[in-house]
Short mmCIF file of C-alpha atoms in Angstrom, two decimals:
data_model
loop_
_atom_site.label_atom_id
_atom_site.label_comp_id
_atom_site.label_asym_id
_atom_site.label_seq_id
_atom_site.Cartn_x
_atom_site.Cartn_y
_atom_site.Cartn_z
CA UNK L 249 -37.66 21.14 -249.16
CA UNK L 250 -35.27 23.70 -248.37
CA UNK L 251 -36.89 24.39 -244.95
CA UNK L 252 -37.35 21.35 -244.27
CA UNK L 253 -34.05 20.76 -244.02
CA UNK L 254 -33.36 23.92 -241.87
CA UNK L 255 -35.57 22.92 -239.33
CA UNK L 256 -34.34 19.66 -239.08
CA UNK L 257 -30.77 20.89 -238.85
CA UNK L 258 -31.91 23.53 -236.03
CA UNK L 259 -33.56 20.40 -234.21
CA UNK L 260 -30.02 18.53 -234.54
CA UNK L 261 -28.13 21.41 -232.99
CA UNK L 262 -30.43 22.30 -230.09
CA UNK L 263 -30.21 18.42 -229.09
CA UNK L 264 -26.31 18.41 -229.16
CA UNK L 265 -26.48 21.38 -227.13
CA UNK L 266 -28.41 19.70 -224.68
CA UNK L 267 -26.68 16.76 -224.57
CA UNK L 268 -23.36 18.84 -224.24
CA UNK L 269 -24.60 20.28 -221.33
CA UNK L 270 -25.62 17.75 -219.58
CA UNK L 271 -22.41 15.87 -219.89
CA UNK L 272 -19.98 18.88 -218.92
CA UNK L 273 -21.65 20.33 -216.07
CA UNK L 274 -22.62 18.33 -212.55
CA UNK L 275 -24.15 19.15 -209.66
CA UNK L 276 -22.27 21.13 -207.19
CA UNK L 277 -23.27 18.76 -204.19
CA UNK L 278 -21.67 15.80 -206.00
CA UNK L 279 -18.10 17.92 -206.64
CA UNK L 280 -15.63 16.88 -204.35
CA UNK L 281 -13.64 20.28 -204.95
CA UNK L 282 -16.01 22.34 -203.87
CA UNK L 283 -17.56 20.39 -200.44
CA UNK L 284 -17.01 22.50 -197.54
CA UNK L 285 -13.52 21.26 -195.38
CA UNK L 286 -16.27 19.66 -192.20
CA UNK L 287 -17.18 17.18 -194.79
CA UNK L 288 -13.94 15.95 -195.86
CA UNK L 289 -12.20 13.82 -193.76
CA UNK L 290 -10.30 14.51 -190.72
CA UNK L 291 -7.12 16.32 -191.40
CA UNK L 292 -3.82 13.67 -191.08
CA UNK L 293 -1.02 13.80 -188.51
CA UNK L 294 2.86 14.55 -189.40
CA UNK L 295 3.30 11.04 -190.10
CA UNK L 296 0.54 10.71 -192.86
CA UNK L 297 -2.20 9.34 -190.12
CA UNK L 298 -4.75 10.41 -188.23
CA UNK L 299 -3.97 11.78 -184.65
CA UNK L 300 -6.28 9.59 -182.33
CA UNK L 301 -8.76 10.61 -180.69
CA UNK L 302 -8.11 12.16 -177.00
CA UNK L 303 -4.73 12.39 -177.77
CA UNK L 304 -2.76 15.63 -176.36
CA UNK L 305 -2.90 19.23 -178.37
CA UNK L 306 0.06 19.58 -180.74
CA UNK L 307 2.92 20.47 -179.18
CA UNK L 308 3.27 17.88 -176.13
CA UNK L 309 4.15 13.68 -175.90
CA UNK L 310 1.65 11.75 -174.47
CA UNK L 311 3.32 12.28 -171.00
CA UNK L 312 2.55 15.99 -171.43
CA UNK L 313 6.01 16.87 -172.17
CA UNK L 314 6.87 19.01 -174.64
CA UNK L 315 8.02 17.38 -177.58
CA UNK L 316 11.87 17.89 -179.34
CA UNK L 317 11.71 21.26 -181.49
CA UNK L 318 8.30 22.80 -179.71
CA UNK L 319 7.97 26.01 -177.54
CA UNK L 320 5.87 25.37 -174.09
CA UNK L 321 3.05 27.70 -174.37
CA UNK L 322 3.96 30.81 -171.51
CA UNK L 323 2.61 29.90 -168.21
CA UNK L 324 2.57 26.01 -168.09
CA UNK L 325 4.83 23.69 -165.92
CA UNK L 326 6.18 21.15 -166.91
CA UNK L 327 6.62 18.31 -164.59
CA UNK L 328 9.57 16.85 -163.60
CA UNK L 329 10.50 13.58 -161.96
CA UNK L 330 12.73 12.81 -159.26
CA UNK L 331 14.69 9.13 -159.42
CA UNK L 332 13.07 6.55 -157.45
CA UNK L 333 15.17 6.04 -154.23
CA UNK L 334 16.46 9.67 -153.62
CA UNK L 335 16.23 11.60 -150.92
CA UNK L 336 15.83 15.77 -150.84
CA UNK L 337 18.18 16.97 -147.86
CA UNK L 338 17.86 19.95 -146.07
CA UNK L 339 21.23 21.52 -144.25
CA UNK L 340 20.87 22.77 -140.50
CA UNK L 341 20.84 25.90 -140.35
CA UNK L 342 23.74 27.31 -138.69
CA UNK L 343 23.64 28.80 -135.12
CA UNK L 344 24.55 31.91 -134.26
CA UNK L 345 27.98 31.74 -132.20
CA UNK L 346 27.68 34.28 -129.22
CA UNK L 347 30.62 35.22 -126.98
CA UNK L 348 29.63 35.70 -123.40
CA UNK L 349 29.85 39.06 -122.08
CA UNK L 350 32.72 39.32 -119.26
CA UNK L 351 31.06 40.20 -116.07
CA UNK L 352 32.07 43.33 -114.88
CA UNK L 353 34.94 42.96 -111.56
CA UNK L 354 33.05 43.20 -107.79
CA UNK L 355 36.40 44.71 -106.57
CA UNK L 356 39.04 46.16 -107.83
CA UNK L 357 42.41 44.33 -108.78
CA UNK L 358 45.49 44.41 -106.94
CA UNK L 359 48.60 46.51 -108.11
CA UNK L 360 49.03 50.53 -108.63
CA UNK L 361 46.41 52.42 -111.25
CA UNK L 362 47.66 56.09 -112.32
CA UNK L 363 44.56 58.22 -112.86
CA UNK L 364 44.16 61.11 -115.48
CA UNK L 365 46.00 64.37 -115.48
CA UNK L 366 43.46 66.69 -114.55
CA UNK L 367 44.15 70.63 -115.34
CA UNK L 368 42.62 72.69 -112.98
CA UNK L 369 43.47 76.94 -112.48
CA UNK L 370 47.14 77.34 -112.05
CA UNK L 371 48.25 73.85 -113.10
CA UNK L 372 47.37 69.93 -113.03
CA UNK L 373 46.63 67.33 -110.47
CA UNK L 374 47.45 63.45 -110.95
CA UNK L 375 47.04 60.56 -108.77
CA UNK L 376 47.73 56.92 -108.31
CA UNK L 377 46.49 54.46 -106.71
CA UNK L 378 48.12 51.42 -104.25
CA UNK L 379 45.16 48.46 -104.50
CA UNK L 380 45.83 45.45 -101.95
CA UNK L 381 43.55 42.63 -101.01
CA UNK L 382 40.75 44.81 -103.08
CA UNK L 383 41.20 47.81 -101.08
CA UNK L 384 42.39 51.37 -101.72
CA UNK L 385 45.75 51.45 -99.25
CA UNK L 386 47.40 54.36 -100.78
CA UNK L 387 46.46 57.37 -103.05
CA UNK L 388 49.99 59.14 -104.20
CA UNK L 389 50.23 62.33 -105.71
CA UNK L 390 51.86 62.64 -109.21
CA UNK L 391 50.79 65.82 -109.91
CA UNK L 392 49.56 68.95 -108.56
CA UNK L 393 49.70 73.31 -108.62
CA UNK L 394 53.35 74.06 -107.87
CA UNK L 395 54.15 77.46 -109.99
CA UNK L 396 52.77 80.09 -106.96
CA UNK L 397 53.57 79.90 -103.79
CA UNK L 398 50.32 80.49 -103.03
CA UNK L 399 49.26 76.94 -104.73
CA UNK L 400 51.80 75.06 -102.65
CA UNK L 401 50.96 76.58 -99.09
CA UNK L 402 47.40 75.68 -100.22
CA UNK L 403 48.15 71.77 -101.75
CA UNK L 404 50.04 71.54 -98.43
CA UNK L 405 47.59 71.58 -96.41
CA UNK L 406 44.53 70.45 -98.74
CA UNK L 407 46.00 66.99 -100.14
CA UNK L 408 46.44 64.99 -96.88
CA UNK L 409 42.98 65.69 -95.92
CA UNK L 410 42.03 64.45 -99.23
CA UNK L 411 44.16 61.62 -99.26
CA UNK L 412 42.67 60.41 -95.35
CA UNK L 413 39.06 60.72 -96.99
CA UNK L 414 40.26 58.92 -99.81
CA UNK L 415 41.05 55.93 -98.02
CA UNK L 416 38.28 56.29 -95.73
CA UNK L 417 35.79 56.22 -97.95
CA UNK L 418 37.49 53.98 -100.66
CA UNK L 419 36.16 55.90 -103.27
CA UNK L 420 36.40 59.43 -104.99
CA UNK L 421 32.83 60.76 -103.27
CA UNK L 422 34.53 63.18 -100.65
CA UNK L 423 34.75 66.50 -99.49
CA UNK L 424 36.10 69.45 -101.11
CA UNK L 425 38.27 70.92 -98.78
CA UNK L 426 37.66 74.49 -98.14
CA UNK L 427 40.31 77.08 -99.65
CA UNK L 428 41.61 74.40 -102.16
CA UNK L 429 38.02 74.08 -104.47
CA UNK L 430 40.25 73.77 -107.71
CA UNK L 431 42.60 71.03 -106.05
CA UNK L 432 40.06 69.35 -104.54
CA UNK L 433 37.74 69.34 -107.81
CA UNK L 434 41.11 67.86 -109.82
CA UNK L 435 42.16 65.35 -106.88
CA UNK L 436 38.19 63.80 -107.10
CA UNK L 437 38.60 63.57 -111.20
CA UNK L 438 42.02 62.23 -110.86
CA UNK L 439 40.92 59.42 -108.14
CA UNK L 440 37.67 58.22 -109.90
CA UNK L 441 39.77 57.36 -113.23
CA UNK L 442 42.02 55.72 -110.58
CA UNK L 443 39.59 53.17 -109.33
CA UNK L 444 37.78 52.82 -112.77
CA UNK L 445 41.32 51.14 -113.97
CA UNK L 446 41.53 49.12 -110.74
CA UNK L 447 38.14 47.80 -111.81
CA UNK L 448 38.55 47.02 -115.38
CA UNK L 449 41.85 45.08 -114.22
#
């Protein structure tokens, strides 16, 4: 009697057992919790909905703007619109204002034109210059060796020969007059700054 009742007490337990397990265990394929994220369904948008589909990547309004609070990704334009009606202008550019050259004088000006003081051995020699109707008509001596007699006998006789060559020629390309090389070298240095004034006017 006694194991009778043992057995059937062991047959009671190992059928709650059974039954226990059954109840508090499922199958993992039928758990919700555990179903891999692909199966679930599609994650929803800020608003609690779904983004559609083809709609633009986060970040960006459907024009492709991007939206209030959100970083453009480095690298992308953004368009931009211009109003209808409006026109892009362009300014000239500006030209270049040029001042003509002043062409240099043909002859030489009226009036009288000092040249440079020219020192030469044993003192200087200037000149000027009488211009009329464009033409040399007097060469005048400012200037010249006076401290030795010597110089003076010399200038005597050297500077109207130079001045009659002068206005023959109507420049300073002359002779040097022999025994007066100094004088001569000074009067033709003198003369050419002269006529170079004459020009410039």
């Amino acid at each position: 009697m006694r194991r009778a009742l043992m057995a059937l007490m062991g047959t009671a337990a190992g059928t709650i057992l059974l039954v226990g397990a059954k109840a508090g265990f499922s199958s993992p394929a039928s758990d919700p919790a555990i179903q891999p994220q692909a199966a679930k369904s599609p994650i929803p948008g800020a608003d609690g909905s779904a983004a559609p589909a083809g709609a633009p990547s986060t970040g960006t309004d459907p024009q492709g703007n991007p939206a209030p609070g959100t970083t453009p990704t480095p690298g992308t334009k953004t368009a931009t619109t211009q109003p209808a009606g409006t026109k892009t202008t362009t300014a000239p550019a500006s030209k270049p204002t040029t001042t003509a050259a002043k062409p240099p004088r043909t002859t030489m000006k009226d009036g009288t034109f000092n040249g440079n003081p020219i020192y030469v051995e044993y003192g200087n020699v200037e000149l000027s210059i009488v211009v009329s109707g464009g033409k040399i008509t007097d060469v005048k001596v400012l200037d010249s060796p006076s401290e030795h007699s010597r110089s003076v006998q010399i200038n005597n006789s050297a500077l109207p020969k130079l001045r009659a060559e002068a206005l023959a020629a109507q420049s300073a390309d002359i002779d040097t007059v022999s025994g007066a090389t100094y004088t001569s070298s000074g009067y033709k240095l003198s003369l050419q700054s002269a006529i170079d004034r004459a020009f410039q006017g």
